[in-house]
Tab-separated table of C-alpha atoms in Angstrom:
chain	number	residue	atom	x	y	z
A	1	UNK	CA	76.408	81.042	176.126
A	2	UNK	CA	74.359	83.394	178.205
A	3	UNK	CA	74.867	86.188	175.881
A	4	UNK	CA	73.845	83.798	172.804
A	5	UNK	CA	70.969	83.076	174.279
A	6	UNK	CA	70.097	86.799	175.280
A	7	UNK	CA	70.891	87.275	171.435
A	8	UNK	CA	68.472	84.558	170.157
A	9	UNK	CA	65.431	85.688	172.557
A	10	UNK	CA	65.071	89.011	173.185
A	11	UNK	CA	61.705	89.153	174.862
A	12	UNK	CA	61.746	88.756	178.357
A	13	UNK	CA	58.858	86.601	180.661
A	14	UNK	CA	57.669	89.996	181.251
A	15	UNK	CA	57.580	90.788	177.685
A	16	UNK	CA	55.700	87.878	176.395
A	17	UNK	CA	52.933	88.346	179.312
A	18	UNK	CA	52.253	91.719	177.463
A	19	UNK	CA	52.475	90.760	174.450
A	20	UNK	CA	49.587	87.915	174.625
A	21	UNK	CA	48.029	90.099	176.691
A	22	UNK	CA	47.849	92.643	174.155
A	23	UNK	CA	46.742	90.714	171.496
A	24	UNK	CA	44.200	88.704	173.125
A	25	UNK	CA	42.682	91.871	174.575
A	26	UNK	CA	42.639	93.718	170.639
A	27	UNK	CA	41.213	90.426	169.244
A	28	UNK	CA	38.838	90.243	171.926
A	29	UNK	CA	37.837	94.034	171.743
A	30	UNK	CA	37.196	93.250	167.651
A	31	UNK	CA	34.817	90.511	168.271
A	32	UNK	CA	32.899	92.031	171.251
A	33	UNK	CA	32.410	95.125	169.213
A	34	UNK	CA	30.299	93.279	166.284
A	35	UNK	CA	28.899	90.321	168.260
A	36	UNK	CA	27.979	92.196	171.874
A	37	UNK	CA	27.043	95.794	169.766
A	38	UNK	CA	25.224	98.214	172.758
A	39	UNK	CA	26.032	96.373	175.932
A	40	UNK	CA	29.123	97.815	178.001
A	41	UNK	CA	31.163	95.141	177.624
A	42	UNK	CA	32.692	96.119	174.282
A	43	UNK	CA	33.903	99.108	176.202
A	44	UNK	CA	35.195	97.677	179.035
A	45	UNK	CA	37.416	95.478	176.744
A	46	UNK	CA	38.295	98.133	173.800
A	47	UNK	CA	39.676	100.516	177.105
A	48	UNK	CA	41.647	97.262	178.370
A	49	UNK	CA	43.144	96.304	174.940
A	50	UNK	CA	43.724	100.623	175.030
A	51	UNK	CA	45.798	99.854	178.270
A	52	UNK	CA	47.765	97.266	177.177
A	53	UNK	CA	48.513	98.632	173.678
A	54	UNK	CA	49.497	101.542	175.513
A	55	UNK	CA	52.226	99.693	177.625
A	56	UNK	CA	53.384	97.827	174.549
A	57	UNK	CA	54.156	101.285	173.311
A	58	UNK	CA	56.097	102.069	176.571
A	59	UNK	CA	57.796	98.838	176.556
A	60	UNK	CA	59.390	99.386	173.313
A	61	UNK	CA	60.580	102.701	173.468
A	62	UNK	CA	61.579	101.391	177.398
A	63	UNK	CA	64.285	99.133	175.356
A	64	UNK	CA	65.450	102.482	173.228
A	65	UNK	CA	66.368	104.116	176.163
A	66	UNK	CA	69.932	102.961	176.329
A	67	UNK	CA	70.619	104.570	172.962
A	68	UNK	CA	69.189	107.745	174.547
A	69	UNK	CA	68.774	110.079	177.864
A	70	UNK	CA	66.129	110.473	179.899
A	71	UNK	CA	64.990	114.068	178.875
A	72	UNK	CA	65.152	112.200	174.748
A	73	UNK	CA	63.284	109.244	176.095
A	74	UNK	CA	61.015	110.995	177.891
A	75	UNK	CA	59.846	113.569	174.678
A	76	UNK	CA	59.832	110.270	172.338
A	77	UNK	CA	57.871	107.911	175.414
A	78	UNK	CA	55.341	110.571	175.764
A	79	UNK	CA	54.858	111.301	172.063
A	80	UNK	CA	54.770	107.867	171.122
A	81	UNK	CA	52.180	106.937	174.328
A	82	UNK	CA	50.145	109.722	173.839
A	83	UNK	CA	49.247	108.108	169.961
A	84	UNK	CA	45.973	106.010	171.793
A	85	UNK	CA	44.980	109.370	172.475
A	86	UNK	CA	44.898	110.923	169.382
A	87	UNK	CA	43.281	108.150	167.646
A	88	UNK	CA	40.550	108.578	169.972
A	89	UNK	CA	39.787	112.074	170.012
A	90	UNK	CA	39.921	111.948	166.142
A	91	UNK	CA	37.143	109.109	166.054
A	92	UNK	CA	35.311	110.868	169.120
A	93	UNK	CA	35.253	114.289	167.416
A	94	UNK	CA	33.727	112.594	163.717
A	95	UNK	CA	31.382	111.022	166.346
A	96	UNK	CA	30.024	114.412	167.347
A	97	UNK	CA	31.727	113.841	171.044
A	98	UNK	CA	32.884	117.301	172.091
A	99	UNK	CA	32.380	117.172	175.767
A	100	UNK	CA	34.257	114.043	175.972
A	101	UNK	CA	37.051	114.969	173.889
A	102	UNK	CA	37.703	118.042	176.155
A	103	UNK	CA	37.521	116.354	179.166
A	104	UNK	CA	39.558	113.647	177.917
A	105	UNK	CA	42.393	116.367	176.432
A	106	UNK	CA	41.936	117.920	179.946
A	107	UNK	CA	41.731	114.827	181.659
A	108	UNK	CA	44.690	113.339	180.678
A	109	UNK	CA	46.840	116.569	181.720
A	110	UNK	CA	45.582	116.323	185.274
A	111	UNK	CA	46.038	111.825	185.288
A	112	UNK	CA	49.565	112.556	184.690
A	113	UNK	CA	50.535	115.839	186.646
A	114	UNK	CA	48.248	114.194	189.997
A	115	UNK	CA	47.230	110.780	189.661
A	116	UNK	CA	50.864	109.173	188.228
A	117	UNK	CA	52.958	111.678	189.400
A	118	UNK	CA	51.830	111.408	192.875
A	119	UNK	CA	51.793	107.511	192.448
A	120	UNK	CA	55.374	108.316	191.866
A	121	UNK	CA	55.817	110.016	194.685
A	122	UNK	CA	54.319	107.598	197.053
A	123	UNK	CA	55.599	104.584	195.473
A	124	UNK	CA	59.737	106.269	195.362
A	125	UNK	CA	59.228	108.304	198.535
A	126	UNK	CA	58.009	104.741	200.634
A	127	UNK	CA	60.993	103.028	199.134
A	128	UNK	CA	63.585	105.299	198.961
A	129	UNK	CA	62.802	108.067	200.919
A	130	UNK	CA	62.966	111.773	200.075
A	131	UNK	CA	64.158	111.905	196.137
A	132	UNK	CA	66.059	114.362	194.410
A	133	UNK	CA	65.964	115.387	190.663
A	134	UNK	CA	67.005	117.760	188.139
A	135	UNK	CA	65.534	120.784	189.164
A	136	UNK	CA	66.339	123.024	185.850
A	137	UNK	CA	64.846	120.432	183.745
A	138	UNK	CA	61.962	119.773	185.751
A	139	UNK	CA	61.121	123.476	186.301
A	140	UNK	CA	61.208	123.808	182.763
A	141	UNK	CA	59.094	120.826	182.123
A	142	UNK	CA	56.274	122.690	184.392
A	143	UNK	CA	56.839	126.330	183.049
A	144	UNK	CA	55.732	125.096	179.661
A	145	UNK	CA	52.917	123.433	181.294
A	146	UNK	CA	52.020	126.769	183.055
A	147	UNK	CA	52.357	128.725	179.653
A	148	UNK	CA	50.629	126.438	178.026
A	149	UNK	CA	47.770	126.052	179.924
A	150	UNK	CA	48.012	130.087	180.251
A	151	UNK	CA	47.260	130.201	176.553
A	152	UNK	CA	44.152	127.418	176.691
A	153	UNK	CA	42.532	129.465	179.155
A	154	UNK	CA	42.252	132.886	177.242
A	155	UNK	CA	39.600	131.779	174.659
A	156	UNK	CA	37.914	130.347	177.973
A	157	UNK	CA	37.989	133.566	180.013
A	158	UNK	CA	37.254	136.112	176.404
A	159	UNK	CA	33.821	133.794	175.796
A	160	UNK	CA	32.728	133.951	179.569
A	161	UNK	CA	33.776	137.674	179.313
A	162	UNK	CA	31.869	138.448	176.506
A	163	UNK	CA	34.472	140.605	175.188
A	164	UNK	CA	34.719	141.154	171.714
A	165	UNK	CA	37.304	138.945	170.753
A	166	UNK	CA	34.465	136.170	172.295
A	167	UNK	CA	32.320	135.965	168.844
A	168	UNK	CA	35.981	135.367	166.807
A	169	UNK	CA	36.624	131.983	169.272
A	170	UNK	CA	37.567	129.906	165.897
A	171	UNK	CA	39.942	132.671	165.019
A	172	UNK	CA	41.502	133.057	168.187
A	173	UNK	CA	41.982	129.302	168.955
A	174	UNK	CA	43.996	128.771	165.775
A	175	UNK	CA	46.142	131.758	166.978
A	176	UNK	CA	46.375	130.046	170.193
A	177	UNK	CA	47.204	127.080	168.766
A	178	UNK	CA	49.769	127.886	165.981
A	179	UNK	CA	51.432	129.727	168.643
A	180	UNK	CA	51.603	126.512	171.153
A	181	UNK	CA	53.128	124.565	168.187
A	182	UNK	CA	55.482	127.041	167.788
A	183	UNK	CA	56.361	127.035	171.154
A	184	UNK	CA	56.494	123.375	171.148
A	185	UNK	CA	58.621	122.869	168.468
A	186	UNK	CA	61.168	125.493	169.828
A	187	UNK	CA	61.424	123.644	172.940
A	188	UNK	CA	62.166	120.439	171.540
A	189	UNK	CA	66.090	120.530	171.385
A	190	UNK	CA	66.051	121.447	175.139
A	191	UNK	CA	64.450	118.212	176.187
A	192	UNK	CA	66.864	116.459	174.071
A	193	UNK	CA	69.664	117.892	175.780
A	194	UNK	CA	68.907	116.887	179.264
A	195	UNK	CA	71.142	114.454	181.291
A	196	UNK	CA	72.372	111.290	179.776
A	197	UNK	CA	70.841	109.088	182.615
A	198	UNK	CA	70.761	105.616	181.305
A	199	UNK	CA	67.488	103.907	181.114
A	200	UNK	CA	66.578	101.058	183.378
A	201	UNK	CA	67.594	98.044	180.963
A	202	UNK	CA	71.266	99.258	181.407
A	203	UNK	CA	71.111	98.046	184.569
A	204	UNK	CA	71.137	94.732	183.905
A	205	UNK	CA	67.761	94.241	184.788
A	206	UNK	CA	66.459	93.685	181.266
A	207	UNK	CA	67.422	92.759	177.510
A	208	UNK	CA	67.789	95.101	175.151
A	209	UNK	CA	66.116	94.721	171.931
A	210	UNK	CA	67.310	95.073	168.155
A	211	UNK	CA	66.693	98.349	166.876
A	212	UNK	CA	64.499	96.582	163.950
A	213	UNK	CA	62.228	94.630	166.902
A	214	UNK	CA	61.504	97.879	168.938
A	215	UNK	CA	60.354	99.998	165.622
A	216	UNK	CA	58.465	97.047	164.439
A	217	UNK	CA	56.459	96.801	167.324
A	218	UNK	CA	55.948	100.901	167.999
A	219	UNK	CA	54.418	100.397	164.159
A	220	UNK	CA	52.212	97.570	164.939
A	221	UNK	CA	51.193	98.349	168.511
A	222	UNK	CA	50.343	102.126	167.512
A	223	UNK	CA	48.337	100.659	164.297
A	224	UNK	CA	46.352	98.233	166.460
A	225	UNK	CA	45.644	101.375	168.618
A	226	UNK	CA	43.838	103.095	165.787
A	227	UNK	CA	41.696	100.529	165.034
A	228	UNK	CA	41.029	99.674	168.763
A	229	UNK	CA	40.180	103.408	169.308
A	230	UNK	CA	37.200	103.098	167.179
A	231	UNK	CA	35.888	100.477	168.312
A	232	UNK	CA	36.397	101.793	171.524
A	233	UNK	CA	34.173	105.011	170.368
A	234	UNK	CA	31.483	103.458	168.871
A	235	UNK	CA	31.559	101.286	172.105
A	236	UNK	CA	31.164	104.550	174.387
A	237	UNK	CA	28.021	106.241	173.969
A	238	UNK	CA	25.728	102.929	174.831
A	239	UNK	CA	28.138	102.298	178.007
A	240	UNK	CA	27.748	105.994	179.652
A	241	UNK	CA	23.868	105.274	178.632
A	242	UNK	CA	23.869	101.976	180.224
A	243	UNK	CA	25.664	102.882	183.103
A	244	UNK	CA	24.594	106.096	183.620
A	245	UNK	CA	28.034	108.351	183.602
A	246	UNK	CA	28.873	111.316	182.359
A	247	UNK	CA	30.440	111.901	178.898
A	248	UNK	CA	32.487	114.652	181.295
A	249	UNK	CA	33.116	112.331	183.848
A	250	UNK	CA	34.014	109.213	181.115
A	251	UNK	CA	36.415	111.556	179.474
A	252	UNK	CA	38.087	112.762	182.484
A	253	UNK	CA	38.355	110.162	184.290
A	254	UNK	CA	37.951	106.711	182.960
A	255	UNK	CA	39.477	107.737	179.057
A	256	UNK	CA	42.089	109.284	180.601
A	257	UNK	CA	43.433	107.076	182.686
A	258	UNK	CA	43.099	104.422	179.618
A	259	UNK	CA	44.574	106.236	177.755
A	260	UNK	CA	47.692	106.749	179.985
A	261	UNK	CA	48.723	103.426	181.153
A	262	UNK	CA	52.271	104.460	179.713
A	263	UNK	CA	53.016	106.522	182.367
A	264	UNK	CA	51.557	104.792	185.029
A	265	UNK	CA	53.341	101.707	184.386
A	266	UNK	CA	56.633	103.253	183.282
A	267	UNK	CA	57.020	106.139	185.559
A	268	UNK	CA	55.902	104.284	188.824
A	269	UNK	CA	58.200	101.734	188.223
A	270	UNK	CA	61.237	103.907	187.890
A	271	UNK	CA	60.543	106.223	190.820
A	272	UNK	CA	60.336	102.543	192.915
A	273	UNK	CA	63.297	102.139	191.270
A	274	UNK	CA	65.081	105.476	192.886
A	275	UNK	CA	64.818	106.699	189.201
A	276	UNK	CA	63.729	110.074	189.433
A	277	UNK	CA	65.244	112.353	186.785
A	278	UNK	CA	63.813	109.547	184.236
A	279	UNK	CA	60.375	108.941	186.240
A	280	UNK	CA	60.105	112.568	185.822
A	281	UNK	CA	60.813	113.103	181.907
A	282	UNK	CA	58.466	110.413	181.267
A	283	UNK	CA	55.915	111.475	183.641
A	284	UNK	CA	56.029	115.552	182.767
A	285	UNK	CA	56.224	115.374	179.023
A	286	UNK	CA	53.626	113.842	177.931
A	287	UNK	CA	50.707	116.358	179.228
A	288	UNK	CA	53.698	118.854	178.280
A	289	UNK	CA	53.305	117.971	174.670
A	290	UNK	CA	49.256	117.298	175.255
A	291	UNK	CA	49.025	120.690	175.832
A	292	UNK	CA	51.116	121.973	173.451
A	293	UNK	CA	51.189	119.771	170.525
A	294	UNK	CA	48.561	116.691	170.721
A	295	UNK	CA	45.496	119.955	171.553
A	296	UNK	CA	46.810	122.441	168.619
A	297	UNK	CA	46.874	119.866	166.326
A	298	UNK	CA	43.291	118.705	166.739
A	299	UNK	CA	42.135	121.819	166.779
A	300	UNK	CA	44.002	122.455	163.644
A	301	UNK	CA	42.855	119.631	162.315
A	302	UNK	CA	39.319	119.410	163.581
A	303	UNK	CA	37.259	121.144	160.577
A	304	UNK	CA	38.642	118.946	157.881
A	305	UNK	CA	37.927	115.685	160.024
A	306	UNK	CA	34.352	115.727	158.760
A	307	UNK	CA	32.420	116.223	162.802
A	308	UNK	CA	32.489	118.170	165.295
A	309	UNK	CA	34.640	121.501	165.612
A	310	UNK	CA	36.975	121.635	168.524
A	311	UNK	CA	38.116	125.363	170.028
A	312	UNK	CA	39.839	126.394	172.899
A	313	UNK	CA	36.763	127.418	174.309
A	314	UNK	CA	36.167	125.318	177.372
A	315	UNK	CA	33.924	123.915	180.466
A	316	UNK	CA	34.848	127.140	182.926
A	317	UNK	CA	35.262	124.183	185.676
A	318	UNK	CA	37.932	122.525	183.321
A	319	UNK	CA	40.097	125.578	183.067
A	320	UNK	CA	39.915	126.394	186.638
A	321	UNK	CA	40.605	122.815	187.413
A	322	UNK	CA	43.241	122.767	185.495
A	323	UNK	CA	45.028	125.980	186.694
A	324	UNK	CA	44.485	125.393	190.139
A	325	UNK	CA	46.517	121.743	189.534
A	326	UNK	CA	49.482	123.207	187.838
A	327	UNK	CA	49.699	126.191	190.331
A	328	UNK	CA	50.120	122.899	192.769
A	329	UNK	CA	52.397	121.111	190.546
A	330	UNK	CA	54.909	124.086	190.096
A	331	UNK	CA	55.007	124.347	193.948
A	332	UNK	CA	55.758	120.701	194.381
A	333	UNK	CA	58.534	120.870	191.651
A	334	UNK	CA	60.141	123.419	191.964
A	335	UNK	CA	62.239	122.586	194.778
A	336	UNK	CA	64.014	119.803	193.136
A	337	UNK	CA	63.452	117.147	195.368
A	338	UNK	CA	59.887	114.905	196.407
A	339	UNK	CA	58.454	112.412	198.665
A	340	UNK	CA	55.814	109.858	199.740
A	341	UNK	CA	53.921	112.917	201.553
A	342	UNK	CA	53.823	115.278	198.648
A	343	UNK	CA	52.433	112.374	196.227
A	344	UNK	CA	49.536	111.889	198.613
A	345	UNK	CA	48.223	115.306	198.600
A	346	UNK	CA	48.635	115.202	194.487
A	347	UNK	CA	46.639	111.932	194.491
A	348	UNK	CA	44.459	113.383	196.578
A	349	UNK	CA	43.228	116.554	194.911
A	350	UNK	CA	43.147	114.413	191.581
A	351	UNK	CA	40.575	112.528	194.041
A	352	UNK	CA	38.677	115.134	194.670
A	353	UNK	CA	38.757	116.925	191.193
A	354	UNK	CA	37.542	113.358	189.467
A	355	UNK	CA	34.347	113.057	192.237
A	356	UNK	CA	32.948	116.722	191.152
A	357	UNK	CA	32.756	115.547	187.693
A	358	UNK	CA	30.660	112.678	188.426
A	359	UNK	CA	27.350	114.197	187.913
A	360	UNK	CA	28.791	115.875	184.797
């Protein structure tokens, strides 16, 4: 009887909370956007309904994960999560928003490597104590990260140079970025190969879905996502004015961590949850595939969008910021195993790193 009634209602308490929550938020986001136009309340509730849209994402490839392992789940959460963000760098960039596009690209790297990784940390390390992983998987995870932000930071360091590859920057970042894909692409069957940990609804702690309900909902949630992106742009340049931030600071910071409620949810819960192999595929891979995929492709893509141009030719500050963190991350990593101590000092140079930015 139990299992017939498992059958006949799939979602969870849990689920349902999410699910309203979700769709209020995106209805709400819809009519704030035409009836509260300039004010900053259409974007505090477009990034909100961003959140939540962005855990419905994570929720239903959550309930795939028992028909895959953690290093598949992991590639498919954080390609399927990162979809908010592409939406909204497409919008941003035919808005004209550079700066925040970067910072929100860069931003979103440095949320999940520091800010949810160390979360991670703290929240496994405080339950479980010290936590061991994977470490071949996870040092691969990180020395893609460390190529790949390698490879960002050459067009970077040529412009500042002034050598004379620096007045071919358009050139060179569709080099750089062909060659990322490449890359990318060549590292995909790796990832799928790593360990068959289950994911957490094998454990009896939640229902799986039909196959039917969890594609279904990816396709919905991701298409409400669009839409709520642009609203969420057009809602962003009268906030920042209103409020007086940053568009560096907005992207970085507040976008970002929007725009990665996948991981934070997700990847907290299963280090709690002594998870750490699968905390760390989920957590990893998605600025693994920012970096290598999501930033190629919208540079790529970028001069047939109908805006702004995006290169590889960043803020200085960004590209140092970002090679100092993944010097850090590699350290922490490497040695296959973490605690509450180590997440701490990640949270707390993501601290630090999101305070400079506040005056732009």
């Amino acid at each position: 009887m139990a299992a017939q009634a498992d059958r006949a209602h799939p979602f969870m308490a849990g689920d349902l909370r999410l699910l309203a929550a979700a769709g209020v938020l995106s209805v709400a986001s819809g009519v704030t956007r035409f009836t509260a136009s300039g004010s900053v309340l259409p974007f505090v509730v477009s990034g909100l309904a961003l959140a939540a849209l962005a855990a419905l994402v994570a929720l239903s490839v959550d309930r795939l994960g028992s028909r895959l392992g953690a290093g598949a789940t992991g590639v498919l959460q954080a390609a399927l999560g990162n979809l908010p963000e592409l939406f909204f760098a497409i919008f941003a960039l035919r808005a004209g928003l550079v700066t925040v596009v970067q910072s929100a690209l860069i931003g979103s790297i440095l949320a999940n490597v520091l800010l949810v990784l160390g979360l991670a940390f703290i929240a496994g390390g405080l339950r479980n104590g010290v936590q061991r992983f994977a470490a071949d998987p996870a040092r691969n995870m990180v020395l893609l990260l460390a190529l790949a932000v390698a490879v960002l930071a050459i067009p970077t360091v040529t412009a500042h140079l002034n050598v004379p590859a620096a007045a071919h920057e358009g050139a060179l970042s569709y080099v750089a970025a062909v060659i990322l894909l490449v890359v990318f692409v060549l590292s995909i069957p790796s990832s799928l190969k790593r360990g068959r940990e289950p994911g957490p609804e094998t454990e009896g702690s939640t229902g799986g879905w039909p196959l039917s309900l969890a594609i279904g909902l990816l396709a919905l949630s991701s298409g409400v996502a669009a839409l709520v992106s642009d609203w969420f742009v057009h809602a962003l340049t009268p906030a920042l004015s209103t409020l007086h931030i940053s568009q560096s600071f907005a992207g970085l910071v507040i976008v970002a961590i929007a725009g990665n409620a996948v991981e934070h949810v997700v990847g907290v819960q299963l280090a709690y949850r002594n998870r750490a192999d699968y905390a760390l595929s989920v957590i990893v891979q998605s600025p693994v595939q920012i970096a290598l995929a999501l930033i190629p492709v919208l540079v790529l893509l970028s001069p047939v969008l109908g805006g702004a141009q995006l290169t590889l030719v960043l803020p200085l500050v960004l590209v140092v910021v970002l090679a100092i963190t993944t010097v850090v991350v590699v350290i922490v990593v490497f040695d296959g195993k973490s605690n509450w101590l180590e997440g701490v000092t990640l949270v707390g140079l993501y601290a630090v790193i999101a305070a400079s930015f506040w005056w732009g």
